[in-house]
Coordinates of N, CA, C and O and ligand atoms in Angstrom, one line a residue:
M1 N 207.4 279.7 182.1 CA 207.9 279.4 180.8 C 207.8 280.7 179.9 O 206.8 281.4 180.0
V2 N 208.8 280.9 179.1 CA 208.8 282.1 178.2 C 208.1 281.9 176.9 O 208.2 280.8 176.3
R3 N 207.3 282.8 176.6 CA 206.6 282.8 175.2 C 207.6 283.3 174.2 O 207.8 284.4 174.1
V4 N 208.3 282.3 173.5 CA 209.4 282.7 172.7 C 208.9 283.6 171.5 O 209.7 284.4 171.0
S5 N 207.7 283.5 171.2 CA 207.2 284.3 170.0 C 206.9 285.7 170.4 O 206.8 286.6 169.5
Q6 N 206.8 286.0 171.7 CA 206.5 287.3 172.1 C 207.6 288.3 171.7 O 208.8 288.0 171.8
G7 N 207.2 289.4 171.3 CA 208.2 290.5 171.0 C 208.7 290.3 169.5 O 209.1 291.3 168.9
S8 N 208.6 289.1 169.0 CA 209.1 289.0 167.6 C 207.9 289.3 166.7 O 206.7 289.1 167.1
S9 N 208.1 289.8 165.5 CA 207.0 290.2 164.6 C 206.4 289.0 164.0 O 205.2 289.0 163.6
K10 N 207.2 287.9 163.8 CA 206.6 286.7 163.2 C 205.7 286.0 164.2 O 206.2 285.5 165.2
K11 N 204.5 285.8 163.9 CA 203.6 285.0 164.7 C 203.8 283.5 164.4 O 204.1 283.2 163.3
V12 N 203.6 282.7 165.4 CA 203.7 281.3 165.2 C 202.3 280.6 165.4 O 201.7 280.8 166.4
V13 N 202.0 279.9 164.3 CA 200.7 279.2 164.4 C 200.9 277.7 164.7 O 201.6 277.0 164.0
G14 N 200.4 277.3 165.8 CA 200.6 275.9 166.2 C 199.6 275.0 165.5 O 198.5 275.5 165.1
V15 N 200.0 273.8 165.2 CA 199.0 272.9 164.5 C 199.0 271.6 165.4 O 200.0 271.0 165.6
L16 N 197.8 271.3 166.0 CA 197.7 270.2 166.9 C 198.1 268.9 166.1 O 197.4 268.6 165.0
A17 N 199.1 268.2 166.5 CA 199.6 267.2 165.7 C 199.5 265.8 166.4 O 200.5 265.0 166.4
L18 N 198.4 265.6 167.0 CA 198.2 264.3 167.7 C 197.8 263.2 166.8 O 198.1 262.0 166.9
Q19 N 197.1 263.6 165.8 CA 196.5 262.7 164.8 C 195.8 263.5 163.7 O 195.6 264.7 163.9
G20 N 195.7 262.9 162.5 CA 194.9 263.6 161.5 C 195.7 264.4 160.5 O 196.9 264.1 160.3
A21 N 195.0 265.3 159.8 CA 195.6 266.0 158.6 C 196.4 267.2 159.0 O 196.3 268.3 158.3
F22 N 197.3 267.1 160.0 CA 198.0 268.3 160.4 C 199.1 268.7 159.4 O 199.4 269.9 159.2
E23 N 199.7 267.8 158.6 CA 200.7 268.1 157.6 C 200.2 269.0 156.6 O 200.9 270.0 156.1
S24 N 199.0 268.8 156.1 CA 198.4 269.6 155.0 C 198.2 271.1 155.5 O 198.4 272.0 154.7
H25 N 197.8 271.2 156.8 CA 197.7 272.6 157.3 C 199.1 273.3 157.3 O 199.2 274.5 157.0
K26 N 200.1 272.6 157.7 CA 201.4 273.1 157.8 C 201.9 273.6 156.4 O 202.5 274.7 156.3
K27 N 201.5 272.8 155.4 CA 201.9 273.1 154.0 C 201.3 274.5 153.6 O 201.9 275.3 153.0
V28 N 200.0 274.6 153.9 CA 199.3 275.8 153.5 C 199.9 277.0 154.2 O 200.2 278.1 153.6
L29 N 200.2 276.9 155.5 CA 200.8 278.0 156.3 C 202.1 278.3 155.7 O 202.5 279.5 155.6
N30 N 202.9 277.3 155.4 CA 204.2 277.6 154.8 C 204.1 278.3 153.5 O 204.9 279.3 153.2
E31 N 203.1 278.0 152.7 CA 202.9 278.7 151.4 C 202.5 280.2 151.7 O 202.8 281.1 150.8
L32 N 201.9 280.4 152.8 CA 201.5 281.8 153.1 C 202.6 282.5 153.9 O 202.4 283.6 154.4
D33 N 203.8 281.8 154.0 CA 204.9 282.4 154.7 C 204.6 282.6 156.2 O 205.1 283.6 156.8
V34 N 203.8 281.7 156.7 CA 203.5 281.8 158.2 C 204.2 280.7 158.9 O 204.3 279.5 158.4
V35 N 204.9 281.0 160.0 CA 205.7 280.0 160.7 C 204.7 279.1 161.5 O 203.8 279.6 162.1
S36 N 204.9 277.8 161.4 CA 204.0 276.9 162.1 C 204.8 276.0 163.0 O 206.0 275.8 162.8
L37 N 204.1 275.4 164.0 CA 204.8 274.5 164.9 C 203.9 273.3 165.3 O 202.7 273.6 165.6
E38 N 204.4 272.1 165.2 CA 203.5 271.0 165.6 C 203.4 270.9 167.1 O 204.4 271.0 167.8
V39 N 202.1 270.9 167.5 CA 201.9 270.9 169.0 C 201.5 269.5 169.4 O 200.6 268.9 169.0
R40 N 202.4 268.9 170.3 CA 202.2 267.5 170.8 C 202.1 267.5 172.3 O 201.7 266.5 172.9
T41 N 202.8 268.4 172.9 CA 202.9 268.4 174.4 C 202.6 269.8 175.0 O 202.6 270.8 174.3
P42 N 202.2 269.9 176.3 CA 202.0 271.2 176.9 C 203.2 272.1 176.7 O 203.0 273.3 176.7
Q43 N 204.4 271.6 176.7 CA 205.6 272.4 176.5 C 205.6 273.2 175.2 O 206.3 274.2 175.1
D44 N 204.9 272.7 174.2 CA 204.9 273.4 172.9 C 204.0 274.6 172.9 O 204.2 275.5 172.1
L45 N 203.0 274.7 173.8 CA 202.0 275.7 173.8 C 202.6 277.2 174.0 O 202.1 278.1 173.3
P46 N 203.5 277.4 174.9 CA 204.0 278.7 175.1 C 204.6 279.3 173.8 O 204.8 280.6 173.8
Q47 N 205.0 278.5 172.9 CA 205.6 279.0 171.7 C 204.7 279.4 170.6 O 205.1 279.9 169.5
V48 N 203.4 279.2 170.8 CA 202.4 279.5 169.7 C 201.5 280.7 170.0 O 201.2 280.9 171.2
D49 N 201.1 281.4 169.0 CA 200.2 282.5 169.2 C 198.8 282.2 168.8 O 197.8 282.9 169.0
A50 N 198.6 281.0 168.1 CA 197.3 280.6 167.7 C 197.4 279.1 167.5 O 198.5 278.5 167.4
L51 N 196.2 278.4 167.3 CA 196.3 277.0 167.1 C 195.2 276.5 166.1 O 194.1 276.9 166.1
I52 N 195.7 275.6 165.2 CA 194.8 274.9 164.3 C 194.5 273.5 164.8 O 195.5 272.8 165.2
M53 N 193.2 273.1 164.8 CA 192.9 271.7 165.2 C 192.5 271.1 163.9 O 191.4 271.5 163.3
P54 N 193.2 270.1 163.4 CA 192.9 269.5 162.0 C 191.8 268.5 162.0 O 191.2 268.2 163.0
G55 N 191.5 268.1 160.8 CA 190.5 267.0 160.6 C 191.2 265.7 160.9 O 192.4 265.6 161.0
G56 N 190.4 264.7 161.1 CA 191.0 263.4 161.5 C 189.8 262.6 162.1 O 188.7 262.6 161.6
E57 N 190.1 262.1 163.3 CA 189.1 261.4 164.0 C 188.9 262.0 165.4 O 189.8 261.9 166.2
S58 N 187.8 262.6 165.6 CA 187.6 263.4 166.8 C 187.6 262.6 168.1 O 188.1 263.0 169.2
T59 N 187.2 261.3 168.0 CA 187.1 260.5 169.2 C 188.6 260.2 169.6 O 188.9 260.2 170.8
T60 N 189.4 259.9 168.6 CA 190.8 259.6 168.9 C 191.5 260.8 169.4 O 192.3 260.8 170.4
M61 N 191.3 261.9 168.8 CA 191.9 263.2 169.2 C 191.5 263.5 170.6 O 192.3 264.0 171.4
S62 N 190.3 263.3 170.9 CA 189.8 263.6 172.3 C 190.5 262.8 173.3 O 191.0 263.3 174.3
Q63 N 190.7 261.5 173.0 CA 191.5 260.6 174.0 C 193.0 261.1 174.1 O 193.5 261.2 175.2
L64 N 193.5 261.5 172.9 CA 195.0 261.9 172.9 C 195.1 263.2 173.6 O 196.2 263.5 174.2
L65 N 194.1 264.1 173.5 CA 194.2 265.4 174.2 C 194.3 265.2 175.7 O 195.0 265.9 176.4
E66 N 193.6 264.2 176.2 CA 193.6 263.9 177.6 C 194.9 263.2 178.0 O 195.6 263.6 179.0
S67 N 195.3 262.2 177.3 CA 196.5 261.4 177.7 C 197.8 262.3 177.5 O 198.8 262.1 178.2
S68 N 197.8 263.3 176.6 CA 199.0 264.1 176.5 C 199.0 265.3 177.4 O 199.9 266.1 177.4
D69 N 197.9 265.4 178.2 CA 197.8 266.5 179.2 C 197.6 267.9 178.5 O 198.0 268.9 179.0
L70 N 197.2 267.9 177.2 CA 197.0 269.1 176.5 C 195.6 269.7 176.7 O 195.4 270.9 176.4
Y71 N 194.6 268.9 177.1 CA 193.3 269.4 177.1 C 193.1 270.7 178.0 O 192.6 271.7 177.5
E72 N 193.5 270.6 179.3 CA 193.3 271.7 180.2 C 194.0 273.0 179.8 O 193.4 274.0 179.7
P73 N 195.3 272.9 179.5 CA 196.0 274.1 179.1 C 195.5 274.7 177.8 O 195.4 276.0 177.7
I74 N 195.0 273.9 176.8 CA 194.5 274.5 175.6 C 193.2 275.2 175.9 O 192.9 276.3 175.5
K75 N 192.4 274.5 176.8 CA 191.1 275.1 177.1 C 191.3 276.5 177.8 O 190.6 277.4 177.5
K76 N 192.3 276.6 178.6 CA 192.6 277.8 179.3 C 193.0 278.9 178.3 O 192.5 280.0 178.3
L77 N 193.9 278.5 177.4 CA 194.3 279.5 176.3 C 193.2 280.0 175.5 O 193.1 281.2 175.1
I78 N 192.3 279.1 175.1 CA 191.1 279.5 174.3 C 190.3 280.5 175.1 O 189.9 281.5 174.6
H79 N 190.1 280.2 176.3 CA 189.3 281.0 177.2 C 190.0 282.4 177.3 O 189.3 283.4 177.4
E80 N 191.3 282.4 177.3 CA 192.0 283.7 177.4 C 192.0 284.5 176.1 O 192.6 285.6 176.0
G81 N 191.5 283.9 175.0 CA 191.4 284.6 173.8 C 192.4 284.2 172.7 O 192.5 284.8 171.6
M82 N 193.1 283.1 172.8 CA 194.0 282.6 171.8 C 193.2 282.2 170.5 O 192.2 281.5 170.7
P83 N 193.5 282.8 169.3 CA 192.8 282.4 168.1 C 192.9 280.9 167.9 O 194.0 280.4 167.9
V84 N 191.8 280.3 167.6 CA 191.9 278.8 167.3 C 191.0 278.5 166.1 O 189.9 279.2 165.9
F85 N 191.4 277.6 165.3 CA 190.7 277.3 164.0 C 190.5 275.8 164.0 O 191.5 275.0 163.9
G86 N 189.3 275.3 164.0 CA 189.0 273.8 163.9 C 188.4 273.4 162.6 O 187.4 274.0 162.2
T87 N 189.0 272.5 162.0 CA 188.5 272.0 160.7 C 188.0 270.6 160.8 O 188.7 269.7 161.3
C88 N 186.8 270.3 160.4 CA 186.2 269.0 160.4 C 186.2 268.4 161.8 O 185.5 268.8 162.7
A89 N 187.0 267.4 162.1 CA 187.1 266.8 163.4 C 187.5 267.9 164.4 O 187.1 267.9 165.6
G90 N 188.3 268.9 164.0 CA 188.7 270.0 164.8 C 187.6 270.8 165.2 O 187.5 271.4 166.3
M91 N 186.6 271.0 164.3 CA 185.4 271.7 164.6 C 184.6 271.0 165.7 O 184.0 271.6 166.6
I92 N 184.5 269.6 165.6 CA 183.8 268.8 166.6 C 184.5 269.0 168.0 O 183.8 269.2 169.0
L93 N 185.8 269.1 168.0 CA 186.5 269.3 169.3 C 186.2 270.6 169.9 O 186.3 270.8 171.1
L94 N 185.8 271.6 169.1 CA 185.6 273.0 169.7 C 184.1 273.2 170.0 O 183.8 274.2 170.7
A95 N 183.3 272.3 169.5 CA 181.8 272.5 169.7 C 181.3 272.4 171.1 O 181.9 271.7 172.0
K96 N 180.2 273.1 171.4 CA 179.6 273.0 172.7 C 178.9 271.7 172.9 O 178.9 271.1 173.9
K97 N 178.2 271.2 171.8 CA 177.5 270.0 171.9 C 177.7 269.0 170.7 O 177.7 269.5 169.6
I98 N 178.0 267.8 171.0 CA 178.2 266.8 169.9 C 177.1 265.7 169.9 O 176.8 265.1 171.0
I99 N 176.5 265.6 168.7 CA 175.5 264.5 168.6 C 176.2 263.3 167.9 O 177.1 263.5 167.0
D100 N 175.9 262.1 168.3 CA 176.5 260.9 167.8 C 178.0 260.8 168.1 O 178.8 260.2 167.3
G101 N 178.4 261.4 169.2 CA 179.8 261.3 169.6 C 179.9 260.0 170.5 O 178.9 259.3 170.7
R102 N 181.1 259.6 170.9 CA 181.3 258.5 171.8 C 181.0 259.0 173.2 O 181.1 260.2 173.5
D103 N 180.5 258.1 174.1 CA 180.1 258.6 175.4 C 181.2 259.3 176.1 O 180.9 260.2 176.9
D104 N 182.4 258.8 175.9 CA 183.5 259.5 176.7 C 184.2 260.6 175.9 O 185.3 261.1 176.3
Q105 N 183.6 261.0 174.8 CA 184.3 262.0 174.0 C 184.2 263.4 174.6 O 183.1 263.8 175.0
I106 N 185.3 264.1 174.7 CA 185.2 265.4 175.3 C 185.4 266.5 174.2 O 185.9 266.2 173.1
S107 N 184.9 267.7 174.5 CA 185.2 268.8 173.6 C 185.4 270.1 174.4 O 185.2 270.1 175.6
F108 N 185.9 271.1 173.7 CA 186.3 272.3 174.5 C 185.1 273.3 174.7 O 185.2 274.2 175.5
G109 N 184.0 273.0 174.1 CA 182.8 273.9 174.3 C 183.1 275.3 174.1 O 182.6 276.2 174.7
A110 N 183.9 275.6 173.0 CA 184.4 277.0 172.8 C 183.6 277.8 171.9 O 183.7 279.0 171.8
I111 N 182.7 277.1 171.2 CA 181.8 277.8 170.2 C 180.4 277.2 170.4 O 180.2 276.0 170.5
E112 N 179.4 278.1 170.4 CA 178.0 277.7 170.6 C 177.4 277.0 169.4 O 176.5 277.6 168.8
I113 N 177.9 275.9 169.1 CA 177.3 275.1 168.0 C 177.0 273.7 168.5 O 177.7 273.2 169.3
E114 N 175.9 273.1 167.9 CA 175.6 271.7 168.1 C 176.0 271.0 166.8 O 175.5 271.4 165.7
V115 N 176.9 270.0 166.8 CA 177.3 269.4 165.6 C 177.0 267.9 165.6 O 177.1 267.3 166.7
Q116 N 176.6 267.4 164.5 CA 176.4 266.0 164.4 C 177.5 265.3 163.6 O 177.8 265.7 162.4
R117 N 178.2 264.3 164.2 CA 179.3 263.7 163.5 C 178.8 262.9 162.3 O 177.7 262.3 162.3
N118 N 179.6 262.8 161.3 CA 179.4 262.0 160.0 C 178.0 262.3 159.5 O 177.4 261.3 158.9
A119 N 177.5 263.5 159.6 CA 176.1 263.7 159.3 C 175.8 263.7 157.8 O 174.7 263.6 157.3
Y120 N 176.8 263.9 157.0 CA 176.6 263.9 155.5 C 176.8 262.5 154.9 O 176.8 262.4 153.7
G121 N 177.0 261.5 155.8 CA 177.1 260.1 155.2 C 178.5 259.5 155.5 O 179.3 260.1 156.2
R122 N 178.7 258.4 155.0 CA 180.0 257.6 155.2 C 181.1 258.1 154.3 O 180.9 259.0 153.5
Q123 N 182.3 257.5 154.4 CA 183.4 257.9 153.6 C 183.1 258.0 152.1 O 183.5 258.9 151.5
V124 N 182.4 257.0 151.6 CA 182.1 257.0 150.2 C 181.2 258.2 149.8 O 181.2 258.6 148.6
D125 N 180.6 258.8 150.7 CA 179.7 260.0 150.4 C 180.4 261.3 150.6 O 179.8 262.3 150.5
S126 N 181.7 261.3 150.7 CA 182.4 262.6 150.8 C 182.2 263.3 149.5 O 182.0 262.7 148.4
F127 N 182.3 264.6 149.5 CA 181.9 265.4 148.3 C 182.7 266.7 148.3 O 183.3 267.1 149.3
E128 N 182.6 267.4 147.2 CA 183.3 268.7 147.0 C 182.2 269.6 146.5 O 181.3 269.2 145.8
A129 N 182.3 270.9 146.9 CA 181.3 271.9 146.5 C 181.9 273.3 146.6 O 182.8 273.5 147.4
D130 N 181.4 274.2 145.7 CA 181.9 275.6 145.7 C 181.0 276.3 146.8 O 179.8 276.2 146.7
V131 N 181.6 276.9 147.8 CA 180.8 277.6 148.8 C 181.2 279.1 148.8 O 182.4 279.4 148.6
E132 N 180.2 279.9 148.9 CA 180.4 281.4 148.9 C 180.8 281.7 150.3 O 180.1 281.4 151.3
V133 N 182.0 282.3 150.5 CA 182.5 282.7 151.8 C 182.5 284.2 151.9 O 182.9 284.9 151.0
E134 N 181.9 284.7 153.0 CA 181.8 286.1 153.3 C 183.2 286.8 153.0 O 184.2 286.4 153.5
G135 N 183.2 287.7 152.1 CA 184.4 288.5 151.8 C 185.3 287.9 150.8 O 186.4 288.4 150.5
L136 N 185.0 286.7 150.3 CA 185.9 286.0 149.4 C 185.3 285.9 148.0 O 184.2 285.3 147.9
V137 N 186.0 286.4 147.0 CA 185.5 286.2 145.6 C 186.7 285.7 144.8 O 187.8 286.3 144.9
P138 N 186.6 284.6 144.0 CA 185.4 283.8 143.8 C 185.1 282.8 145.0 O 185.9 282.8 146.0
A139 N 184.1 282.0 144.8 CA 183.7 281.0 145.8 C 184.9 280.1 146.1 O 185.8 279.9 145.4
F140 N 184.8 279.5 147.3 CA 185.9 278.5 147.8 C 185.5 277.1 147.4 O 184.4 276.7 147.7
H141 N 186.4 276.4 146.8 CA 186.1 275.0 146.5 C 186.4 274.1 147.7 O 187.5 273.9 148.1
A142 N 185.3 273.7 148.3 CA 185.4 273.0 149.6 C 185.3 271.5 149.5 O 184.5 271.0 148.8
V143 N 186.2 270.8 150.3 CA 186.2 269.3 150.3 C 185.6 268.9 151.6 O 186.1 269.2 152.7
F144 N 184.6 268.1 151.5 CA 183.9 267.6 152.7 C 184.2 266.1 152.8 O 183.9 265.3 151.9
I145 N 184.8 265.6 154.0 CA 185.1 264.2 154.2 C 184.5 263.7 155.5 O 184.9 264.2 156.5
R146 N 183.5 262.8 155.4 CA 182.8 262.4 156.6 C 182.5 263.6 157.5 O 182.8 263.6 158.7
A147 N 182.0 264.6 156.9 CA 181.9 265.9 157.5 C 180.8 266.0 158.6 O 179.8 265.4 158.5
P148 N 181.1 266.7 159.7 CA 180.1 267.0 160.7 C 179.2 268.1 160.2 O 179.6 268.9 159.4
K149 N 177.9 268.0 160.6 CA 177.0 269.1 160.3 C 176.6 269.9 161.5 O 176.4 269.4 162.6
I150 N 176.6 271.2 161.2 CA 176.2 272.2 162.3 C 174.7 272.2 162.3 O 174.0 272.6 161.4
L151 N 174.1 271.6 163.4 CA 172.6 271.5 163.5 C 172.0 272.8 164.0 O 170.9 273.2 163.6
Q152 N 172.7 273.4 164.9 CA 172.3 274.7 165.6 C 173.4 275.5 165.9 O 174.5 275.1 166.2
A153 N 173.2 276.8 165.8 CA 174.3 277.8 166.1 C 173.6 278.9 167.0 O 172.5 279.3 166.8
G154 N 174.4 279.3 168.0 CA 173.9 280.3 169.0 C 173.9 281.7 168.3 O 174.4 281.9 167.3
K155 N 173.2 282.6 169.0 CA 173.0 283.9 168.4 C 174.3 284.7 168.3 O 174.4 285.6 167.4
D156 N 175.4 284.4 169.0 CA 176.6 285.1 168.9 C 177.6 284.4 167.8 O 178.7 284.9 167.7
V157 N 177.1 283.4 167.2 CA 177.9 282.8 166.2 C 177.7 283.5 164.8 O 176.6 283.6 164.3
E158 N 178.8 283.9 164.2 CA 178.8 284.6 163.0 C 178.9 283.6 161.8 O 179.8 282.8 161.8
V159 N 177.9 283.6 160.9 CA 178.0 282.7 159.8 C 178.8 283.3 158.7 O 178.5 284.3 158.1
L160 N 179.9 282.6 158.3 CA 180.8 283.1 157.2 C 180.5 282.4 155.9 O 180.9 282.9 154.8
A161 N 180.0 281.2 155.9 CA 179.6 280.4 154.7 C 178.6 279.4 155.0 O 178.5 278.8 156.1
S162 N 177.7 279.2 154.0 CA 176.7 278.1 154.1 C 176.8 277.3 152.8 O 177.2 277.7 151.8
F163 N 176.3 276.0 153.0 CA 176.2 275.1 151.9 C 174.7 274.7 151.9 O 174.3 274.0 152.9
G164 N 173.9 275.1 151.0 CA 172.5 274.9 151.1 C 172.0 275.6 152.3 O 172.3 276.8 152.5
S165 N 171.3 274.9 153.2 CA 170.8 275.6 154.4 C 171.8 275.3 155.6 O 171.5 275.7 156.7
D166 N 172.9 274.7 155.3 CA 173.8 274.3 156.4 C 174.9 275.4 156.6 O 175.6 275.7 155.6
V167 N 175.2 275.8 157.8 CA 176.4 276.7 158.1 C 177.6 275.8 158.0 O 177.6 274.7 158.6
V168 N 178.6 276.2 157.2 CA 179.8 275.3 157.1 C 181.1 276.1 157.5 O 182.1 275.4 157.6
L169 N 181.0 277.4 157.7 CA 182.1 278.1 158.2 C 181.6 279.2 159.1 O 180.7 279.9 158.8
A170 N 182.1 279.2 160.4 CA 181.5 280.1 161.4 C 182.5 280.6 162.4 O 183.6 279.9 162.5
R171 N 182.2 281.7 163.0 CA 183.1 282.3 164.0 C 182.4 282.8 165.2 O 181.3 283.3 165.1
Q172 N 183.0 282.6 166.3 CA 182.5 283.2 167.5 C 183.8 283.7 168.3 O 184.6 282.9 168.7
K173 N 183.9 285.0 168.3 CA 185.1 285.7 168.9 C 186.4 285.1 168.3 O 186.6 285.1 167.1
N174 N 187.2 284.5 169.2 CA 188.5 283.9 168.7 C 188.4 282.5 168.2 O 189.4 281.9 167.9
V175 N 187.2 282.0 168.0 CA 187.1 280.6 167.5 C 186.5 280.5 166.1 O 185.4 281.0 165.9
L176 N 187.2 280.0 165.2 CA 186.8 279.8 163.8 C 186.6 278.3 163.6 O 187.5 277.5 164.0
V177 N 185.5 277.9 162.9 CA 185.3 276.5 162.6 C 184.9 276.3 161.2 O 184.1 277.1 160.6
A178 N 185.3 275.2 160.6 CA 184.8 274.8 159.2 C 184.5 273.3 159.2 O 185.2 272.5 159.8
S179 N 183.3 273.0 158.6 CA 183.0 271.6 158.6 C 183.7 270.9 157.5 O 183.7 269.6 157.4
F180 N 184.4 271.6 156.6 CA 185.1 271.0 155.5 C 186.6 271.1 155.7 O 187.0 271.5 156.8
H181 N 187.4 270.8 154.7 CA 188.9 270.7 154.9 C 189.5 271.8 154.0 O 190.0 271.5 152.9
P182 N 189.6 273.1 154.5 CA 190.2 274.1 153.7 C 191.7 273.9 153.3 O 192.2 274.5 152.4
E183 N 192.3 273.0 154.1 CA 193.8 272.7 153.8 C 194.0 271.8 152.6 O 195.1 271.6 152.2
L184 N 192.9 271.3 152.0 CA 193.0 270.3 150.9 C 192.7 270.9 149.6 O 192.5 270.2 148.6
S185 N 192.5 272.3 149.5 CA 191.9 272.9 148.3 C 192.9 273.7 147.5 O 192.6 274.3 146.5
Q186 N 194.2 273.6 147.9 CA 195.2 274.4 147.2 C 194.7 275.9 147.1 O 194.9 276.5 146.0
D187 N 194.2 276.4 148.1 CA 193.6 277.7 148.2 C 193.8 278.2 149.7 O 193.1 277.7 150.5
G188 N 194.7 279.1 149.9 CA 195.0 279.5 151.2 C 194.1 280.6 151.8 O 194.4 281.1 152.9
R189 N 193.0 281.0 151.1 CA 192.3 282.2 151.5 C 191.6 282.1 152.9 O 191.5 283.0 153.6
I190 N 191.2 280.9 153.3 CA 190.5 280.7 154.6 C 191.6 280.7 155.7 O 191.4 281.3 156.7
H191 N 192.7 280.1 155.4 CA 193.8 280.2 156.4 C 194.2 281.7 156.6 O 194.6 282.1 157.7
E192 N 194.2 282.4 155.5 CA 194.6 283.8 155.5 C 193.6 284.6 156.4 O 194.0 285.4 157.2
L193 N 192.3 284.3 156.3 CA 191.3 284.9 157.1 C 191.7 284.7 158.6 O 191.5 285.6 159.4
F194 N 192.0 283.5 158.9 CA 192.4 283.1 160.3 C 193.6 283.8 160.8 O 193.6 284.4 161.8
V195 N 194.6 283.8 159.9 CA 195.9 284.4 160.3 C 195.8 285.9 160.6 O 196.5 286.4 161.4
K196 N 194.9 286.5 159.8 CA 194.7 288.0 159.9 C 194.2 288.3 161.3 O 194.4 289.4 161.8
E197 N 193.5 287.4 162.0 CA 193.0 287.7 163.3 C 194.0 287.6 164.4 O 193.7 288.0 165.6
I198 N 195.2 287.1 164.1 CA 196.2 286.9 165.2 C 196.9 288.2 165.6 O 197.4 288.9 164.7
Ligands
LIG201 N1 184.0 262.0 161.2 C1 185.2 262.4 161.8 C2 185.0 262.6 163.3 O1 183.9 262.4 163.8 C3 185.6 263.8 161.2 C4 186.0 263.6 159.8 C5 187.1 264.5 159.3 O2 187.8 265.2 160.1 N2 187.4 264.4 158.1 O3 185.9 262.8 164.0

């Protein structure tokens, strides 16, 4: 299959569109003048240069990744260095270890973090906070919704933002993760950070 984006100057950012908040990510990318594509089948993958995994429900997304036959090809592309950005449930999907996951829940194991699902409390306990992000002034107004908490991070994980003592934005090589929802803040700066890596 031909990578249609190759050779053209415009990079295409795929947004995993199996479930969850993919529309909001597309909106931010559109505002940044970045071309996006909803990824639902393995046939969509050759057309993208990078992939965003949105927030939503990681258990459901895990099941849909398997039933859509997307899990293996995405895993291979991440291993080959495709930039990937997971937000909230998307971060859970990329983590090495999940605490309080469902027994059959799978993840890509692409970043050396241990995450605990829903660790900040239930839906009513969702909250917003200004977080200092490496290289960004002023602080980023972050929206946390049934957010996962990073309990541990490996030595190769770069911390880009913390909230209190918790790491909330981190990177390891081509993998960027946020425990909050940067697509809901009317602020494209974190998406810009990601797009710059492509
Ligand atoms: N709690 C959800 C999960 O475990 C993630 C929440 C979100 O993405 N807003 O998948």
